Coordinates of C-alpha atoms and ligand atoms in Angstrom, one line a residue:
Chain A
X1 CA -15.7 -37.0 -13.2
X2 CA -12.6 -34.9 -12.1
X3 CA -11.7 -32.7 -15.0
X4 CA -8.7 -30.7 -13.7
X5 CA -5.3 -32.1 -15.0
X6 CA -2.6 -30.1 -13.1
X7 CA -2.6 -29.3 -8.9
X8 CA -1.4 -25.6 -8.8
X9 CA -3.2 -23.3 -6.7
X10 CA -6.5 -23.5 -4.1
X11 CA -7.8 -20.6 -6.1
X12 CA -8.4 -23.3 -9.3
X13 CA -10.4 -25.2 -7.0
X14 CA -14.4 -25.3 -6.1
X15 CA -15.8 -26.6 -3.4
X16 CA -17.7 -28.8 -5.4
X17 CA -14.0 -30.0 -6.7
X18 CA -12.5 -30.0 -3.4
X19 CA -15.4 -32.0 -1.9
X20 CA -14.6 -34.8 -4.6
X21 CA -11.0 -35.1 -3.7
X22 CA -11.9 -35.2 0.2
X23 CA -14.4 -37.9 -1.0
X24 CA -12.2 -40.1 -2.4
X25 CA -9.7 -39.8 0.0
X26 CA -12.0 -41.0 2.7
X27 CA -12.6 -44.1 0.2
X28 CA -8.6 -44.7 -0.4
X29 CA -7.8 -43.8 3.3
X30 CA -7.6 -48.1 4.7
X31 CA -5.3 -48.0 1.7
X32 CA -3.1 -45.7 3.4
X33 CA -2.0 -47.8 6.1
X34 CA -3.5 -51.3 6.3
X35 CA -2.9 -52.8 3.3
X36 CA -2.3 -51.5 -0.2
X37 CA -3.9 -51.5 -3.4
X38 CA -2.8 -51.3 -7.6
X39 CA -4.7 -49.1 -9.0
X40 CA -1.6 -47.2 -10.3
X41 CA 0.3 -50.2 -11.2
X42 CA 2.7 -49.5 -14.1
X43 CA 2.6 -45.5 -13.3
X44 CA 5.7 -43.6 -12.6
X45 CA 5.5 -40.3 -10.4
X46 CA 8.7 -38.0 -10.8
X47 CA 9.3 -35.9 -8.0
X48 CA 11.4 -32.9 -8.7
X49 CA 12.8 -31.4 -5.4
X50 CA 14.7 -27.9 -6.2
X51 CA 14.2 -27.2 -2.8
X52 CA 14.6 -29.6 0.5
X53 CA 11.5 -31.8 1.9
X54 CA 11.2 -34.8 4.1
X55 CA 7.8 -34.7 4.9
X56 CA 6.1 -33.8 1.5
X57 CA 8.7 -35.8 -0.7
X58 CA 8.1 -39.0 1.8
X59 CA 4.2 -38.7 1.8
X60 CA 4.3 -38.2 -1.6
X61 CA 6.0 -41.2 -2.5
X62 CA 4.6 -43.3 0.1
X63 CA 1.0 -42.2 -1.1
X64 CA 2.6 -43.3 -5.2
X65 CA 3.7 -46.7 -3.7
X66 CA 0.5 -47.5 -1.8
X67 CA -1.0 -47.3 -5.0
X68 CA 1.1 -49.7 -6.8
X69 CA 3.0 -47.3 -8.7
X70 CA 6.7 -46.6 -8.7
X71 CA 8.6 -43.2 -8.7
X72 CA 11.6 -41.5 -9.4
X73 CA 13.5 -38.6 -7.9
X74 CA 15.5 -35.5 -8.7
X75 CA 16.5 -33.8 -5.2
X76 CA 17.9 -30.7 -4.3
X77 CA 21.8 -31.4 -4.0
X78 CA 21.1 -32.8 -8.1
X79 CA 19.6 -30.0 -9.0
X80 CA 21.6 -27.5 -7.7
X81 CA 24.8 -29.2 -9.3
X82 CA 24.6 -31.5 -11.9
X83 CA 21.0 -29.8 -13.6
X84 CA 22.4 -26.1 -13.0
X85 CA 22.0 -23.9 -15.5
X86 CA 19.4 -25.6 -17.2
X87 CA 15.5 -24.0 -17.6
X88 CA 12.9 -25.1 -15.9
X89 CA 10.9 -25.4 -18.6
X90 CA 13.2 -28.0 -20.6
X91 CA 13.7 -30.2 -17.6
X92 CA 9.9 -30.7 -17.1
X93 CA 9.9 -31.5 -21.1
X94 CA 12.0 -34.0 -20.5
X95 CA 11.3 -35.4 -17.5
X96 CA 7.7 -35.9 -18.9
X97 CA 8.6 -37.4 -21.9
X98 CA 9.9 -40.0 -18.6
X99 CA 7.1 -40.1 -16.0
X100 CA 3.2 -40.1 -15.8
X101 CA 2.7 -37.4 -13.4
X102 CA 5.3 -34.8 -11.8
X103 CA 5.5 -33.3 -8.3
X104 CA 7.3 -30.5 -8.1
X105 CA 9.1 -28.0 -5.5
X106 CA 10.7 -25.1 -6.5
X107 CA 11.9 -21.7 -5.1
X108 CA 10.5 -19.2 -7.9
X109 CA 6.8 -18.2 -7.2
X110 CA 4.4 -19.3 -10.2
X111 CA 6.9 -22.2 -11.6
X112 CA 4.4 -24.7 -11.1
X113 CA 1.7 -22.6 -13.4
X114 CA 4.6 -22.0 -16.0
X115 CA 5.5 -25.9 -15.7
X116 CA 1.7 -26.9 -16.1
X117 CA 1.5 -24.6 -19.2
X118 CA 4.3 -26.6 -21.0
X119 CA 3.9 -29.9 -20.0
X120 CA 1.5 -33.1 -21.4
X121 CA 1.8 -34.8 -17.9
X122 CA -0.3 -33.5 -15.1
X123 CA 2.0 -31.2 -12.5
X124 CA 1.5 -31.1 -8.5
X125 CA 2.5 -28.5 -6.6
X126 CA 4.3 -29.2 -3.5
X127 CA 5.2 -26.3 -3.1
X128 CA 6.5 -22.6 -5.1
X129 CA 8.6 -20.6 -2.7
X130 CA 6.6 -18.2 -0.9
X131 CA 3.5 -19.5 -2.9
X132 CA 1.3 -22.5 -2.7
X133 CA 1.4 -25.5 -1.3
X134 CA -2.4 -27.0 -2.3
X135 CA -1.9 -30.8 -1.2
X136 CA -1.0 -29.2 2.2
X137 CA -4.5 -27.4 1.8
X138 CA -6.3 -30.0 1.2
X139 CA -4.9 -32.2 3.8
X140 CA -5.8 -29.7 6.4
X141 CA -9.0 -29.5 5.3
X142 CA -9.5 -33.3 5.0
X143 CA -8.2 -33.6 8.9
X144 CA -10.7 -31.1 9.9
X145 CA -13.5 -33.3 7.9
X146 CA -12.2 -36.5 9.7
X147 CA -11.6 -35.3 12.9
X148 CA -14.1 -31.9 13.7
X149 CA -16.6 -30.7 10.7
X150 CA -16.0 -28.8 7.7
X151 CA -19.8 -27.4 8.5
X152 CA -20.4 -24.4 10.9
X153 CA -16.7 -24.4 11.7
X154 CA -15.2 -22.2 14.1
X155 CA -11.6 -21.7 13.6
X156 CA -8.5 -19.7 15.0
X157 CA -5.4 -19.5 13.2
X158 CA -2.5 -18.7 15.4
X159 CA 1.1 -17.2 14.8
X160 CA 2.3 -15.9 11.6
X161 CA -0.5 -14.8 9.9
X162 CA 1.6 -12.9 7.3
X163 CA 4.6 -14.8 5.6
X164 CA 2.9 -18.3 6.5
X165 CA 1.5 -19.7 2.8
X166 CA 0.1 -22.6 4.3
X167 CA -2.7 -19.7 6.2
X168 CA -3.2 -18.1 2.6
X169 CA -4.4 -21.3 1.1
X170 CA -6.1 -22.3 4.1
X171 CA -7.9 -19.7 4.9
X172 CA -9.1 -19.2 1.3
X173 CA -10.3 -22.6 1.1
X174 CA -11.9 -22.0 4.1
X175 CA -13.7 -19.3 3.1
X176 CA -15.6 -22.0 0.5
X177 CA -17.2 -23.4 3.7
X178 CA -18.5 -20.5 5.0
X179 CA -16.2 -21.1 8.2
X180 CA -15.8 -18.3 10.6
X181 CA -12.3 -17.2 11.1
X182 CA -10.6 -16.1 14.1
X183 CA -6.6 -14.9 13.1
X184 CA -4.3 -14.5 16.4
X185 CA -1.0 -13.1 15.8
X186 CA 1.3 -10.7 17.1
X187 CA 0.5 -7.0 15.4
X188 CA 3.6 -7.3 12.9
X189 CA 2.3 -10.9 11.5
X190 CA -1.1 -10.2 10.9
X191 CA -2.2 -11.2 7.3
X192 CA -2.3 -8.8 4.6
X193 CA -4.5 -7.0 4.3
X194 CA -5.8 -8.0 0.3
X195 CA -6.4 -11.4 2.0
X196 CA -8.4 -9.8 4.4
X197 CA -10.4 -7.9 2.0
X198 CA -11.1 -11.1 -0.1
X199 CA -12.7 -13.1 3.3
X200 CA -14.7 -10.1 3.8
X201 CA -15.9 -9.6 0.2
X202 CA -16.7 -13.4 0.5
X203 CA -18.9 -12.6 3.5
X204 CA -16.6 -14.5 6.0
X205 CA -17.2 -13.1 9.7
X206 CA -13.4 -12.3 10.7
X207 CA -12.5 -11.8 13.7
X208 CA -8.9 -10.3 14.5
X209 CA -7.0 -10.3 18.1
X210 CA -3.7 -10.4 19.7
X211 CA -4.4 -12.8 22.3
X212 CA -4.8 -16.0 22.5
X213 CA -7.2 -16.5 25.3
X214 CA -10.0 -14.6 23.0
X215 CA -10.3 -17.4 20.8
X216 CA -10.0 -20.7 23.0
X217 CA -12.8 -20.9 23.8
X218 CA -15.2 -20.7 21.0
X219 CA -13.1 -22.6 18.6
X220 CA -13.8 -26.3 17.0
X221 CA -10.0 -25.8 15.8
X222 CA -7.2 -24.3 17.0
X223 CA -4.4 -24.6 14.0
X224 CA -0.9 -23.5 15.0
X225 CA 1.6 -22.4 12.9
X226 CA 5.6 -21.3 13.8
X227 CA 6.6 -17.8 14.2
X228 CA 10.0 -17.5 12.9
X229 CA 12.6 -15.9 14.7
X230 CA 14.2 -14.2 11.7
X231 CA 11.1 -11.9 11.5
X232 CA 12.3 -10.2 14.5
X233 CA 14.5 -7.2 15.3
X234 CA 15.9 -8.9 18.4
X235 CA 15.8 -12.1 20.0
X236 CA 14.3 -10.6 23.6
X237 CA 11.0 -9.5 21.2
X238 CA 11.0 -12.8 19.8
X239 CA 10.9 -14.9 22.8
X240 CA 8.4 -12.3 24.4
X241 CA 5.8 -12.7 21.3
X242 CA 7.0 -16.7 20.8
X243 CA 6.3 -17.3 24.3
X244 CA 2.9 -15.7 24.1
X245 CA 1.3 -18.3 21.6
X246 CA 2.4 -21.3 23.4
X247 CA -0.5 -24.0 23.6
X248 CA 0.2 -26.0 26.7
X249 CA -2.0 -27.7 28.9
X250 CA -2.9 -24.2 31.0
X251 CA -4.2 -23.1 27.1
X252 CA -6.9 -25.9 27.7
X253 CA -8.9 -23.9 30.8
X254 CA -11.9 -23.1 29.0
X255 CA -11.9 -24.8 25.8
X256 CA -14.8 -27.1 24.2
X257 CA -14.4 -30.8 24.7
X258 CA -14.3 -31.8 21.0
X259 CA -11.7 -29.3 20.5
X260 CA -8.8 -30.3 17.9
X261 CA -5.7 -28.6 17.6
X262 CA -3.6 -28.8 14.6
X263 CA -0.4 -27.5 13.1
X264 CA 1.4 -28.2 9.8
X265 CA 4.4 -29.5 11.2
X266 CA 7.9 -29.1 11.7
X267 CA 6.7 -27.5 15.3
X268 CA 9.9 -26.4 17.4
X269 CA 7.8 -25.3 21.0
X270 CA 4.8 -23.8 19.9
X271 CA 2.8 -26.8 21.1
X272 CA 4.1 -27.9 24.2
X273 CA 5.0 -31.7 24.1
X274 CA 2.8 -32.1 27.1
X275 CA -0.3 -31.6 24.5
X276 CA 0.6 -34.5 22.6
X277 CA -0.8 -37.0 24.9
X278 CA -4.3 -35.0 25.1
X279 CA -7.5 -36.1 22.8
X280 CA -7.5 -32.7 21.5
X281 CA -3.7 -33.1 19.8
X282 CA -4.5 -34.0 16.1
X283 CA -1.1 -32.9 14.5
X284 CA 0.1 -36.5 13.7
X285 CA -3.1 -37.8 12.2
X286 CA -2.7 -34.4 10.4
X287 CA 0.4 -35.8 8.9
X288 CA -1.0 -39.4 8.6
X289 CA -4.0 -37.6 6.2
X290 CA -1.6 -36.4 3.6
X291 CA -1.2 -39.9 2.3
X292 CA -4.3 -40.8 1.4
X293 CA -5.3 -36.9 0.2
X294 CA -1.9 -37.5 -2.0
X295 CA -3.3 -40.8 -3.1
X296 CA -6.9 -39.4 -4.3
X297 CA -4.6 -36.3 -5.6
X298 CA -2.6 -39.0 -7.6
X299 CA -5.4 -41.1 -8.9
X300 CA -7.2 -38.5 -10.0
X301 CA -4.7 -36.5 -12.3
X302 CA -4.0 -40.0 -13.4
X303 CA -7.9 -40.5 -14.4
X304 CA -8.3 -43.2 -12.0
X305 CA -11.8 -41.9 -10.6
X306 CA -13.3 -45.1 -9.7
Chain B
X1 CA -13.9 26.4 -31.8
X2 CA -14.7 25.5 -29.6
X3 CA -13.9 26.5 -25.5
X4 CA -12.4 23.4 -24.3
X5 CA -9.7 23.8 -27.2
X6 CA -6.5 25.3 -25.1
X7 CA -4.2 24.2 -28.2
X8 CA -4.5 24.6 -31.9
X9 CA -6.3 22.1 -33.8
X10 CA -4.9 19.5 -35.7
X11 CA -6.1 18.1 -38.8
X12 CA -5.7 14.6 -38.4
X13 CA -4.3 12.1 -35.7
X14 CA -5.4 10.9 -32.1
X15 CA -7.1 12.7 -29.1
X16 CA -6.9 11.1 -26.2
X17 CA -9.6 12.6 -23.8
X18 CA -11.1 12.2 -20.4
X19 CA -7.6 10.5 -19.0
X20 CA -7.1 10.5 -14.9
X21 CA -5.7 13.8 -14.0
X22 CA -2.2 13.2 -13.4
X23 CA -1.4 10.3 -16.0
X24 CA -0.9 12.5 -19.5
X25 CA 2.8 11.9 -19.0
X26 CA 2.2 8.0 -18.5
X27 CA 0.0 7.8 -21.4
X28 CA 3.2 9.7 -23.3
X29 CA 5.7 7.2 -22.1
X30 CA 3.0 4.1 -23.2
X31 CA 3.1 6.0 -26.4
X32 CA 6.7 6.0 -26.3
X33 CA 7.0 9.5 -26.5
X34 CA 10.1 10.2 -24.5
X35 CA 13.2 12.6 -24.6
X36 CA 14.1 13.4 -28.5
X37 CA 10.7 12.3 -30.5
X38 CA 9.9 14.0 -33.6
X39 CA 5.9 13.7 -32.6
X40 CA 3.9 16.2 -32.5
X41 CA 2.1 16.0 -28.9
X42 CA 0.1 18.0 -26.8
X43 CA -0.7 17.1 -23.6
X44 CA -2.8 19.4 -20.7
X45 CA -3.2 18.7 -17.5
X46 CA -5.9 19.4 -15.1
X47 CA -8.4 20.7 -17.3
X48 CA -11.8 20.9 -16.1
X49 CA -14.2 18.6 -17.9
X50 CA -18.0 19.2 -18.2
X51 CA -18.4 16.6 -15.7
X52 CA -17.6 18.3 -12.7
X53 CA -14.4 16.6 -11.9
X54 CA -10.7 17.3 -13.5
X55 CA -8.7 15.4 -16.4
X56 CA -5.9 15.2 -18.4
X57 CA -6.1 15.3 -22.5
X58 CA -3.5 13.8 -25.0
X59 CA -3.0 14.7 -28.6
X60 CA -0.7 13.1 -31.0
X61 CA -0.9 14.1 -34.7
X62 CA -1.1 11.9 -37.7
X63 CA -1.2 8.9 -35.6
X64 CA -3.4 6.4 -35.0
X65 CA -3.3 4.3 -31.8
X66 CA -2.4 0.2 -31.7
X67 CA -4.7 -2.3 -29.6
X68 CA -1.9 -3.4 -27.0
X69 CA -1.2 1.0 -27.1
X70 CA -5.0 1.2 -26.1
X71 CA -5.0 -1.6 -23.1
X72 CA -2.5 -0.3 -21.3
X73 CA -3.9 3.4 -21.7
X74 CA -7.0 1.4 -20.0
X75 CA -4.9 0.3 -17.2
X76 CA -3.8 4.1 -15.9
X77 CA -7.2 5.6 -17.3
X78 CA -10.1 3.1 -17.6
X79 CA -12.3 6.4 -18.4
X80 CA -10.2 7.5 -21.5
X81 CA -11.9 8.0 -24.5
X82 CA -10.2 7.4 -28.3
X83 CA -10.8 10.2 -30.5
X84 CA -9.7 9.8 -33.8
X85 CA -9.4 13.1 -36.0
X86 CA -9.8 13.5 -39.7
X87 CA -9.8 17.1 -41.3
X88 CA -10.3 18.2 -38.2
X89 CA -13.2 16.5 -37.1
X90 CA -13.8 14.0 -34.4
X91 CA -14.4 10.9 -36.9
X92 CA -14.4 8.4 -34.5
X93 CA -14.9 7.8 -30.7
X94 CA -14.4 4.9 -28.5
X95 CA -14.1 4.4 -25.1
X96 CA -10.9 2.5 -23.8
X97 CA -12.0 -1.2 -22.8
X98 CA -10.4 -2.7 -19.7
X99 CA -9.6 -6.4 -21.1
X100 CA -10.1 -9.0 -18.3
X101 CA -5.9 -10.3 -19.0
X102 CA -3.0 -8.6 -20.1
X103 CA -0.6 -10.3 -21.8
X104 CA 2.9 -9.1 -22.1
X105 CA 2.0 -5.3 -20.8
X106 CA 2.9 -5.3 -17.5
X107 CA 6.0 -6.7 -15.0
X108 CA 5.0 -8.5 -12.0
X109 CA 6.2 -6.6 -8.9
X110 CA 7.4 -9.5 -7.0
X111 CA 11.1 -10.3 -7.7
X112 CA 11.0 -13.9 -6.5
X113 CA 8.2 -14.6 -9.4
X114 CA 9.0 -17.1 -12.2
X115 CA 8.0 -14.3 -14.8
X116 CA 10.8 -11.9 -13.5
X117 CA 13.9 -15.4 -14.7
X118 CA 15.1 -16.4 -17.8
X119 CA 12.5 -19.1 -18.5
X120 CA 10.5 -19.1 -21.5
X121 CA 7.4 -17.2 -20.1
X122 CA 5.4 -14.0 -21.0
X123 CA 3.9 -12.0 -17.8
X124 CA 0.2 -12.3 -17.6
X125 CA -2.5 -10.7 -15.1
X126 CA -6.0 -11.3 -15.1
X127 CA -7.5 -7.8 -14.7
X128 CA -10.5 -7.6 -11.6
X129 CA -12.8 -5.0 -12.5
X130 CA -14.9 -5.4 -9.3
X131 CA -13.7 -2.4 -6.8
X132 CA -13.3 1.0 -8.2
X133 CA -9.8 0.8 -8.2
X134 CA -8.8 -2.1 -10.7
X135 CA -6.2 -4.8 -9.4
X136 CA -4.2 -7.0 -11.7
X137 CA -3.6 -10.2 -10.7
X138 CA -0.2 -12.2 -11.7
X139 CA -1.3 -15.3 -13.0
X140 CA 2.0 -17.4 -12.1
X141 CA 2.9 -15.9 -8.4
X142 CA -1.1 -14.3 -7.9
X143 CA 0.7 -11.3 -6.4
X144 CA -1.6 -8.1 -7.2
X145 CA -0.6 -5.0 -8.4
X146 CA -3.5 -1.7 -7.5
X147 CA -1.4 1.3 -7.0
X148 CA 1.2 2.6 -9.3
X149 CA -0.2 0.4 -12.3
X150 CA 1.8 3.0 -14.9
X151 CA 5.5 2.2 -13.1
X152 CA 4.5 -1.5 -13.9
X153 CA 3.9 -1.1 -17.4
X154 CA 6.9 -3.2 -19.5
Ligands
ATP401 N1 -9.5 19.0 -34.6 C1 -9.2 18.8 -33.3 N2 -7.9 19.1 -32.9 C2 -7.6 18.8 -31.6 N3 -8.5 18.4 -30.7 C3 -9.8 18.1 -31.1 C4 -10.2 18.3 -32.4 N4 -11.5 18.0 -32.5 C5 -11.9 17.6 -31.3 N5 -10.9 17.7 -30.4 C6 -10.9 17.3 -29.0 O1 -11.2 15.9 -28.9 C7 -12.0 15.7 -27.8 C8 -13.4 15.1 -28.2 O2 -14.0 16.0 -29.1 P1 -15.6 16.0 -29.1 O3 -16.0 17.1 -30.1 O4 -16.1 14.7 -29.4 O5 -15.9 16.6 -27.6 P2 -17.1 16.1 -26.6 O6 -18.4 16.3 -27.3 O7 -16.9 16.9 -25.4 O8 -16.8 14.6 -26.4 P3 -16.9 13.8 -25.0 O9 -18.3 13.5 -24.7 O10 -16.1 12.5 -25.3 O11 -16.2 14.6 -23.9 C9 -12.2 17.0 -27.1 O12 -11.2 17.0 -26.0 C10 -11.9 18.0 -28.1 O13 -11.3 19.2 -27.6
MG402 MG1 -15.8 16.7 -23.6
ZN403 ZN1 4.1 -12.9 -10.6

């Protein structure tokens, strides 16, 4: 039985618990797309957006509806204007005096801890500023499950390494797994260094490099992330370090057949659109999986574990 | 008396013993001794102790010290030792404990954390004891705070 009533951080997590939700996503997963089901018929998901989403707030709500259960929404514009001035704290009071569940998104790091300690309906996090982003985690994880293996895993990380949350998360799930970790970035986006220290105290084998072609070819996973051109001095630098992490189809040379690359999506060029035709580009199905990991997310804060 | 006493004795109150060299004056400020205070205080500063290695001491007459007074002392000086004296004797002695959580002590460092708004929400770090140095962890934004602990302090 899944015992943990609020979605906050990957830290909160076992493996033991994160196995069970990858479990029961694989059983909700023809759900996703085929045909539906009802097991959260009569169940109302708010989603509170203080801060703007497409991909999250759709797969979200697509994942709610494929379940049988309906949903309301607060966006961003809303709560900027017409909510303004109003705690956070009150508006999850009363929003769950509304709904069965609440996802929320919010700009202050922590506000999905301080909703959770407040509220009587389970809270997902989708997502607190520079923080967390766990249903992102976990769908990583369960695309690297479904398409490559969670077991003797060999993955690189490329890009921003240091402002990226999605990497935090990810790599500390990863370090559950016993997964050897390969981080590529440029010098001034490596990942801090506590982060570091906690894969090493975990006995994770690190290994750290600048370039890309160190880690192609040993890797069962090659996840790409954006480097954002605000984090540098001047555009010239930027386009010289950008250009440098580009996976095309030159990237491929020397890398394992069963390779899978993936990224979290929006990409601008960091995967060259020639990839997406290749066996190896796994970035959509990425985005597919975050239904049905919403869905087992879903059903079990809901205590529907069946 | 005794050698190691560089300033009068005092008949009753608090020594605060064995602190890291350097952090008397942050034990003062926790004490909220500041500017104008009518306590009586003696602090010194580098003194060598009988194990080998330097600290600071802290005595405060006719006080005695409160529990939340005590946890943040163990934040800046988990070695400190509570001395409490009546007529002049050491009556009772206890180590500072590092708790495993603060609550309310100390201000997370990141300015983007929900703790640092006007919500309805008391800073809290979970306190890890494993390395040498200690590091507190915010429980709301996990940032962690490991140097500097004493400019943290609320
Ligand atoms: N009456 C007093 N006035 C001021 N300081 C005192 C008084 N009595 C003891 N102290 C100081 O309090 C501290 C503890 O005294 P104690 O006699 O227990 O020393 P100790 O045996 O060296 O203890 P420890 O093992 O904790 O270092 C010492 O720093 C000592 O100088
Ligand atoms: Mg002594
Ligand atoms: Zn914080």
């Amino acid at each position: 039985m899944f015992a943990k009533k609020h979605i906050i951080s990957m830290r909160d997590f076992s493996r033991a618990e994160i196995d069970h939700i990858l479990q029961r996503a694989e059983a909700l997963e023809t759900f996703a797309s085929e045909r539906s089901t009802d097991i959260l018929a009569g169940k109302i998901l708010a989603m509170l957006f203080y801060e703007p989403s497409t991909r999250t707030r759709l797969s979200f709500e697509t994942a709610m509806k494929r379940l049988g259960g309906e949903t309301i929404s607060m966006v961003s514009t809303e709560a900027s204007s017409a909510a303004k001035g109003e705690m956070l704290a009150d508006t999850i009071r009363v929003v769950g005096e509304y709904a069965d569940v609440i996802v929320l998104r919010h700009p202050k790091e922590g506000s999905t801890r301080m909703s959770a300690e407040m509220s009587d309906v389970p809270i997902i996090n989708a997502g607190d500023g520079a923080g967390h982003h766990p249903t992102q985690t976990l769908l990583d994880l369960y695309t690297i499950k479904r398409e490559s293996n969670l077991r003797n895993l060999n993955i690189a990380l490329i890009g921003d390494l240091k402002y990226g949350r999605t990497v935090h998360s990810l790599v500390y799930a990863l370090s559950l797994y016993g997964a050897k970790i390969s981080l590529v970035s440029p010098e001034q986006l490596c990942i801090p260094s506590d982060i570091k220290e906690d894969l090493t105290k975990s006995g994770i084998d690190v290994y750290e490099t600048t370039k890309l072609e160190d880690v192609m070819e040993d890797a069962d996973v090659v996840y790409v992330t954006r480097i954002q051109k605000e984090r540098f001095p001047d555009l010239s630098e930027y386009q010289k370090v950008a250009g440098s992490y580009r996976i095309s189809l030159k990237s491929l040379k020397n890398c394992k057949e069963d390779m899978i690359i993936m990224h979290p999506l929006p990409r601008v060029d960091e995967i060259d659109t020639e990839m997406d035709s290749t066996k190896h580009a796994k970035y959509f199905k990425q985005a597919f999986y975050g239904v049905p990991v919403r869905m087992a997310v879903l059903s079990l804060v809901l205590g529907c574990d069946v | 008396m005794k050698r190691e006493l560089r300033v009068h004795p005092i008949r009753n109150g608090t020594v605060i013993d064995h602190i890291a060299p350097g952090q008397a004056l942050n034990v003062l400020k926790i004490l909220g001794i500041v500017g104008t205070s009518d306590a009586v205080v003696s602090a010194v500063m580098n003194v060598q102790s009988k194990k080998a290695h330097t600290k600071d001491i802290v005595k405060v007459e006719d006080r005695e010290l409160k529990p939340h007074e005590v946890d943040k002392i163990a934040l800046i000086a988990p070695l400190a030792t509570i001395n409490i004296i009546r007529d002049y004797k050491v009556t009772k002695k206890d180590k500072v404990i590092l708790p495993d959580a603060v609550v309310g002590v100390v201000r997370c460092a990141n300015p983007n954390c929900i703790s640092n708004t006007h919500e309805p929400v008391i800073s809290k770090f979970t306190i890890d004891k494993s390395q040498s140095q200690i590091r507190l962890r915010c429980i709301y934004c996990e940032r962690t705070i490991s140097e500097n602990i004493a400019e943290h302090l609320l």
